[in-house]
mmCIF file of N, CA and C in Angstrom:
data_model
loop_
_atom_site.group_PDB
_atom_site.id
_atom_site.type_symbol
_atom_site.label_atom_id
_atom_site.label_comp_id
_atom_site.label_asym_id
_atom_site.label_seq_id
_atom_site.Cartn_x
_atom_site.Cartn_y
_atom_site.Cartn_z
ATOM 1 N N UNK M 1 147.729 293.496 186.189
ATOM 2 C CA UNK M 1 147.097 294.580 185.626
ATOM 3 C C UNK M 1 146.936 295.375 186.966
ATOM 4 N N UNK M 2 146.978 296.553 186.793
ATOM 5 C CA UNK M 2 146.527 297.654 187.878
ATOM 6 C C UNK M 2 145.617 298.473 187.416
ATOM 7 N N UNK M 3 144.568 298.943 188.111
ATOM 8 C CA UNK M 3 143.905 299.903 187.996
ATOM 9 C C UNK M 3 144.215 300.981 188.950
ATOM 10 N N UNK M 4 143.768 302.667 188.647
ATOM 11 C CA UNK M 4 144.297 303.605 189.515
ATOM 12 C C UNK M 4 142.498 304.015 189.331
ATOM 13 N N UNK M 5 142.056 303.553 191.126
ATOM 14 C CA UNK M 5 140.763 304.188 191.048
ATOM 15 C C UNK M 5 140.733 305.849 190.996
ATOM 16 N N UNK M 6 141.301 306.665 190.975
ATOM 17 C CA UNK M 6 141.242 308.143 190.794
ATOM 18 C C UNK M 6 140.780 308.102 189.345
ATOM 19 N N UNK M 7 141.483 307.183 188.474
ATOM 20 C CA UNK M 7 141.007 307.446 186.626
ATOM 21 C C UNK M 7 139.845 306.690 186.779
ATOM 22 N N UNK M 8 139.160 305.795 187.416
ATOM 23 C CA UNK M 8 137.950 305.576 187.109
ATOM 24 C C UNK M 8 136.276 306.004 187.182
ATOM 25 N N UNK M 9 135.743 306.054 186.225
ATOM 26 C CA UNK M 9 134.349 306.800 187.199
ATOM 27 C C UNK M 9 133.458 306.211 187.247
ATOM 28 N N UNK M 10 133.385 305.938 189.186
ATOM 29 C CA UNK M 10 132.681 305.026 189.504
ATOM 30 C C UNK M 10 131.148 305.509 189.955
ATOM 31 N N UNK M 11 130.440 306.721 189.040
ATOM 32 C CA UNK M 11 129.563 306.899 189.191
ATOM 33 C C UNK M 11 128.631 306.794 187.983
ATOM 34 N N UNK M 12 128.853 306.159 186.885
ATOM 35 C CA UNK M 12 127.944 305.808 185.889
ATOM 36 C C UNK M 12 127.199 304.553 186.307
ATOM 37 N N UNK M 13 125.825 304.851 185.801
ATOM 38 C CA UNK M 13 124.714 303.867 186.029
ATOM 39 C C UNK M 13 124.897 302.671 184.872
ATOM 40 N N UNK M 14 124.342 301.807 185.505
ATOM 41 C CA UNK M 14 124.640 300.393 184.862
ATOM 42 C C UNK M 14 123.510 300.382 183.576
ATOM 43 N N UNK M 15 124.226 299.911 182.196
ATOM 44 C CA UNK M 15 123.232 299.773 181.297
ATOM 45 C C UNK M 15 123.112 298.231 181.315
ATOM 46 N N UNK M 16 121.659 297.775 181.465
ATOM 47 C CA UNK M 16 120.842 296.598 181.183
ATOM 48 C C UNK M 16 120.499 296.463 180.003
ATOM 49 N N UNK M 17 120.563 295.196 179.627
ATOM 50 C CA UNK M 17 120.274 294.832 178.570
ATOM 51 C C UNK M 17 118.570 294.856 178.070
ATOM 52 N N UNK M 18 118.450 295.137 176.697
ATOM 53 C CA UNK M 18 117.085 295.312 176.429
ATOM 54 C C UNK M 18 115.763 294.347 176.921
ATOM 55 N N UNK M 19 116.191 293.108 176.725
ATOM 56 C CA UNK M 19 115.503 291.767 177.052
ATOM 57 C C UNK M 19 115.397 292.215 178.757
ATOM 58 N N UNK M 20 115.966 292.495 179.660
ATOM 59 C CA UNK M 20 115.594 292.766 180.679
ATOM 60 C C UNK M 20 115.262 294.398 181.181
ATOM 61 N N UNK M 21 115.345 294.837 180.547
ATOM 62 C CA UNK M 21 115.045 296.706 180.512
ATOM 63 C C UNK M 21 113.360 296.272 180.298
ATOM 64 N N UNK M 22 113.127 295.195 179.636
ATOM 65 C CA UNK M 22 111.625 295.312 178.846
ATOM 66 C C UNK M 22 110.839 294.607 180.146
ATOM 67 N N UNK M 23 111.544 293.580 180.478
ATOM 68 C CA UNK M 23 110.602 292.976 181.615
ATOM 69 C C UNK M 23 111.034 293.867 183.227
ATOM 70 N N UNK M 24 111.644 294.320 183.091
ATOM 71 C CA UNK M 24 111.504 295.466 184.491
ATOM 72 C C UNK M 24 110.734 296.942 184.373
ATOM 73 N N UNK M 25 110.115 297.126 182.967
ATOM 74 C CA UNK M 25 109.509 298.154 182.485
ATOM 75 C C UNK M 25 108.233 298.099 183.318
ATOM 76 N N UNK M 26 107.729 299.056 184.128
ATOM 77 C CA UNK M 26 106.321 298.843 184.788
ATOM 78 C C UNK M 26 105.294 298.981 183.694
ATOM 79 N N UNK M 27 104.505 298.332 184.348
ATOM 80 C CA UNK M 27 103.139 297.731 183.106
ATOM 81 C C UNK M 27 101.788 298.399 183.790
ATOM 82 N N UNK M 28 101.991 299.769 182.952
ATOM 83 C CA UNK M 28 101.251 300.335 183.963
ATOM 84 C C UNK M 28 99.518 300.255 183.690
ATOM 85 N N UNK M 29 99.392 299.695 182.927
ATOM 86 C CA UNK M 29 97.756 299.627 182.625
ATOM 87 C C UNK M 29 97.777 297.957 183.192
ATOM 88 N N UNK M 30 98.209 297.485 183.493
ATOM 89 C CA UNK M 30 98.271 296.019 184.567
ATOM 90 C C UNK M 30 98.023 295.191 183.616
ATOM 91 N N UNK M 31 97.625 295.331 182.185
ATOM 92 C CA UNK M 31 97.184 293.744 181.570
ATOM 93 C C UNK M 31 98.268 292.642 181.925
ATOM 94 N N UNK M 32 100.184 292.884 181.621
ATOM 95 C CA UNK M 32 100.429 291.811 182.100
ATOM 96 C C UNK M 32 100.479 291.345 183.202
ATOM 97 N N UNK M 33 100.273 291.916 184.058
ATOM 98 C CA UNK M 33 99.969 291.664 185.233
ATOM 99 C C UNK M 33 99.277 290.556 185.708
ATOM 100 N N UNK M 34 98.004 291.145 185.220
ATOM 101 C CA UNK M 34 96.472 290.089 185.242
ATOM 102 C C UNK M 34 96.746 289.281 184.473
ATOM 103 N N UNK M 35 97.145 288.769 183.226
ATOM 104 C CA UNK M 35 97.266 287.800 182.503
ATOM 105 C C UNK M 35 98.023 286.853 183.031
ATOM 106 N N UNK M 36 99.114 287.199 183.331
ATOM 107 C CA UNK M 36 100.144 286.420 184.175
ATOM 108 C C UNK M 36 99.490 285.801 185.482
ATOM 109 N N UNK M 37 98.872 286.619 186.268
ATOM 110 C CA UNK M 37 98.135 285.905 187.658
ATOM 111 C C UNK M 37 97.102 285.220 187.354
ATOM 112 N N UNK M 38 96.184 285.449 186.210
ATOM 113 C CA UNK M 38 95.186 284.325 185.739
ATOM 114 C C UNK M 38 95.605 283.096 184.962
ATOM 115 N N UNK M 39 96.793 283.291 184.356
ATOM 116 C CA UNK M 39 97.203 281.759 183.734
ATOM 117 C C UNK M 39 98.035 281.400 185.232
ATOM 118 N N UNK M 40 98.362 282.169 186.208
ATOM 119 C CA UNK M 40 98.862 281.094 187.422
ATOM 120 C C UNK M 40 97.857 280.104 188.020
ATOM 121 N N UNK M 41 96.757 281.463 188.093
ATOM 122 C CA UNK M 41 95.377 280.526 189.225
ATOM 123 C C UNK M 41 95.287 279.428 187.878
ATOM 124 N N UNK M 42 95.370 279.657 187.063
ATOM 125 C CA UNK M 42 94.550 278.474 186.109
ATOM 126 C C UNK M 42 95.488 277.119 186.036
ATOM 127 N N UNK M 43 96.747 277.676 186.339
ATOM 128 C CA UNK M 43 97.856 276.386 186.163
ATOM 129 C C UNK M 43 97.734 275.409 187.822
ATOM 130 N N UNK M 44 97.608 276.562 188.895
ATOM 131 C CA UNK M 44 97.174 275.866 190.276
ATOM 132 C C UNK M 44 95.923 275.098 189.961
ATOM 133 N N UNK M 45 94.745 275.700 189.541
ATOM 134 C CA UNK M 45 93.373 274.922 189.608
ATOM 135 C C UNK M 45 93.492 273.715 188.798
ATOM 136 N N UNK M 46 94.466 273.586 187.957
ATOM 137 C CA UNK M 46 94.528 272.318 186.987
ATOM 138 C C UNK M 46 95.366 271.334 188.039
ATOM 139 N N UNK M 47 96.399 271.758 188.367
ATOM 140 C CA UNK M 47 97.424 271.332 189.211
ATOM 141 C C UNK M 47 96.843 270.488 190.390
ATOM 142 N N UNK M 48 96.392 271.126 191.149
ATOM 143 C CA UNK M 48 95.260 270.672 192.358
ATOM 144 C C UNK M 48 94.533 269.531 191.754
ATOM 145 N N UNK M 49 93.537 269.677 190.602
ATOM 146 C CA UNK M 49 92.676 268.429 190.039
ATOM 147 C C UNK M 49 93.199 267.530 189.876
ATOM 148 N N UNK M 50 94.780 267.645 189.178
ATOM 149 C CA UNK M 50 95.347 266.507 188.549
ATOM 150 C C UNK M 50 95.705 265.689 189.932
ATOM 151 N N UNK M 51 96.234 266.178 190.942
ATOM 152 C CA UNK M 51 96.750 265.392 192.085
ATOM 153 C C UNK M 51 96.001 265.023 193.004
ATOM 154 N N UNK M 52 94.492 265.551 192.942
ATOM 155 C CA UNK M 52 93.371 265.078 193.463
ATOM 156 C C UNK M 52 92.983 263.785 192.468
ATOM 157 N N UNK M 53 92.941 263.701 191.357
ATOM 158 C CA UNK M 53 92.351 262.602 190.664
ATOM 159 C C UNK M 53 93.973 261.110 191.018
ATOM 160 N N UNK M 54 94.862 261.840 190.338
ATOM 161 C CA UNK M 54 96.329 260.794 190.901
ATOM 162 C C UNK M 54 96.308 260.132 192.069
ATOM 163 N N UNK M 55 95.655 260.733 192.783
ATOM 164 C CA UNK M 55 95.476 260.385 194.510
ATOM 165 C C UNK M 55 94.448 258.959 194.633
ATOM 166 N N UNK M 56 93.281 258.824 193.519
ATOM 167 C CA UNK M 56 92.593 257.870 193.819
ATOM 168 C C UNK M 56 92.695 256.640 193.135
ATOM 169 N N UNK M 57 92.308 255.439 193.411
ATOM 170 C CA UNK M 57 92.795 254.241 192.766
ATOM 171 C C UNK M 57 91.927 254.218 192.114
ATOM 172 N N UNK M 58 92.404 253.173 190.473
ATOM 173 C CA UNK M 58 92.120 253.272 189.277
ATOM 174 C C UNK M 58 91.771 251.585 189.166
ATOM 175 N N UNK M 59 92.200 250.883 189.989
ATOM 176 C CA UNK M 59 92.353 249.359 190.223
ATOM 177 C C UNK M 59 92.226 248.836 191.574
ATOM 178 N N UNK M 60 91.464 247.794 191.941
ATOM 179 C CA UNK M 60 91.905 247.082 193.005
ATOM 180 C C UNK M 60 92.675 246.085 192.690
ATOM 181 N N UNK M 61 93.625 245.376 193.484
ATOM 182 C CA UNK M 61 94.437 244.530 193.197
ATOM 183 C C UNK M 61 94.380 243.321 194.504
ATOM 184 N N UNK M 62 93.734 242.186 193.860
ATOM 185 C CA UNK M 62 93.671 241.535 195.115
ATOM 186 C C UNK M 62 94.812 240.149 195.010
ATOM 187 N N UNK M 63 95.493 238.937 195.687
ATOM 188 C CA UNK M 63 95.916 238.365 195.437
ATOM 189 C C UNK M 63 95.107 237.144 194.976
ATOM 190 N N UNK M 64 95.694 235.796 194.626
ATOM 191 C CA UNK M 64 94.326 235.015 194.419
ATOM 192 C C UNK M 64 94.166 234.135 195.525
ATOM 193 N N UNK M 65 94.766 234.113 196.756
ATOM 194 C CA UNK M 65 94.410 233.733 197.642
ATOM 195 C C UNK M 65 93.396 234.781 198.663
ATOM 196 N N UNK M 66 93.354 235.746 198.335
ATOM 197 C CA UNK M 66 92.205 236.565 198.814
ATOM 198 C C UNK M 66 90.990 236.027 197.796
ATOM 199 N N UNK M 67 91.127 236.414 196.813
ATOM 200 C CA UNK M 67 89.966 236.011 196.008
ATOM 201 C C UNK M 67 89.325 234.935 196.007
ATOM 202 N N UNK M 68 90.385 233.596 196.249
ATOM 203 C CA UNK M 68 89.831 232.871 196.185
ATOM 204 C C UNK M 68 88.968 232.534 197.507
ATOM 205 N N UNK M 69 89.179 233.343 198.453
ATOM 206 C CA UNK M 69 88.958 232.967 200.193
ATOM 207 C C UNK M 69 87.247 233.469 200.028
ATOM 208 N N UNK M 70 87.425 234.601 199.219
ATOM 209 C CA UNK M 70 85.501 235.143 199.472
ATOM 210 C C UNK M 70 84.877 234.987 197.880
ATOM 211 N N UNK M 71 85.383 234.083 196.825
ATOM 212 C CA UNK M 71 85.002 233.999 195.753
ATOM 213 C C UNK M 71 83.853 232.479 196.258
ATOM 214 N N UNK M 72 82.933 232.714 195.087
ATOM 215 C CA UNK M 72 81.561 231.791 195.384
ATOM 216 C C UNK M 72 81.846 230.477 193.997
ATOM 217 N N UNK M 73 81.134 229.639 194.156
ATOM 218 C CA UNK M 73 81.654 228.813 193.293
ATOM 219 C C UNK M 73 81.396 229.258 192.003
ATOM 220 N N UNK M 74 80.198 229.609 191.763
ATOM 221 C CA UNK M 74 79.661 230.527 190.499
ATOM 222 C C UNK M 74 80.767 231.553 189.705
ATOM 223 N N UNK M 75 80.978 232.112 190.722
ATOM 224 C CA UNK M 75 82.446 233.282 190.220
ATOM 225 C C UNK M 75 83.290 232.551 189.726
ATOM 226 N N UNK M 76 83.751 231.567 190.466
ATOM 227 C CA UNK M 76 84.931 230.605 189.823
ATOM 228 C C UNK M 76 84.856 229.724 188.883
ATOM 229 N N UNK M 77 83.370 229.524 188.408
ATOM 230 C CA UNK M 77 83.057 228.235 187.567
ATOM 231 C C UNK M 77 83.138 229.487 186.064
ATOM 232 N N UNK M 78 83.440 230.834 186.462
ATOM 233 C CA UNK M 78 83.286 231.970 185.031
ATOM 234 C C UNK M 78 84.781 232.000 184.161
ATOM 235 N N UNK M 79 85.865 231.279 184.772
ATOM 236 C CA UNK M 79 86.691 231.034 184.208
ATOM 237 C C UNK M 79 86.950 230.621 182.843
ATOM 238 N N UNK M 80 87.784 231.272 181.798
ATOM 239 C CA UNK M 80 87.517 230.178 180.451
ATOM 240 C C UNK M 80 89.100 230.450 180.296
ATOM 241 N N UNK M 81 89.576 228.888 179.686
ATOM 242 C CA UNK M 81 90.478 228.361 179.251
ATOM 243 C C UNK M 81 90.853 228.764 178.146
ATOM 244 N N UNK M 82 91.777 229.367 177.190
ATOM 245 C CA UNK M 82 92.203 229.221 175.699
ATOM 246 C C UNK M 82 93.215 228.692 175.587
ATOM 247 N N UNK M 83 93.346 227.924 174.360
ATOM 248 C CA UNK M 83 94.639 227.502 174.508
ATOM 249 C C UNK M 83 94.923 227.472 172.805
ATOM 250 N N UNK M 84 96.410 227.825 172.337
ATOM 251 C CA UNK M 84 96.713 227.759 171.014
ATOM 252 C C UNK M 84 97.325 227.082 170.482
ATOM 253 N N UNK M 85 97.449 226.340 169.183
ATOM 254 C CA UNK M 85 98.035 225.570 168.649
ATOM 255 C C UNK M 85 99.481 226.612 168.331
ATOM 256 N N UNK M 86 100.539 225.560 168.523
ATOM 257 C CA UNK M 86 101.851 226.159 168.332
ATOM 258 C C UNK M 86 102.040 226.254 166.826
ATOM 259 N N UNK M 87 103.178 227.489 166.699
ATOM 260 C CA UNK M 87 103.413 227.397 165.432
ATOM 261 C C UNK M 87 104.664 226.247 164.706
ATOM 262 N N UNK M 88 105.026 225.966 165.573
ATOM 263 C CA UNK M 88 106.016 224.965 165.294
ATOM 264 C C UNK M 88 107.120 225.031 165.965
ATOM 265 N N UNK M 89 108.396 224.360 165.941
ATOM 266 C CA UNK M 89 108.785 223.418 166.895
ATOM 267 C C UNK M 89 109.310 224.969 167.942
ATOM 268 N N UNK M 90 109.771 225.016 168.882
ATOM 269 C CA UNK M 90 110.138 225.995 169.872
ATOM 270 C C UNK M 90 111.745 226.025 169.670
ATOM 271 N N UNK M 91 112.234 227.741 169.630
ATOM 272 C CA UNK M 91 113.899 227.838 169.390
ATOM 273 C C UNK M 91 114.043 227.140 170.790
ATOM 274 N N UNK M 92 115.470 226.931 170.044
ATOM 275 C CA UNK M 92 116.714 226.541 171.146
ATOM 276 C C UNK M 92 117.890 226.921 170.971
ATOM 277 N N UNK M 93 118.675 227.248 171.865
ATOM 278 C CA UNK M 93 120.134 227.234 171.244
ATOM 279 C C UNK M 93 121.202 227.084 172.504
#
């Protein structure tokens, strides 16, 4: 296919879609802009809070050896052993 440049109208203004036009239309009152800025600021504050909380340790993990080295006899005596009778023979196969 071949186009004759002399036959084309090159000074035509682009027609953008209605949705894009609505997005690009100036917000005269600034209401949409301010609402967007407030939502973004709230999101940033929530994100910063969640990241700070996520960085805090919620559990303290120690190995049995470490615990045995610092545990007193009284603390070691607080261990409760639970046993449950089996329901029947163990499956095998």
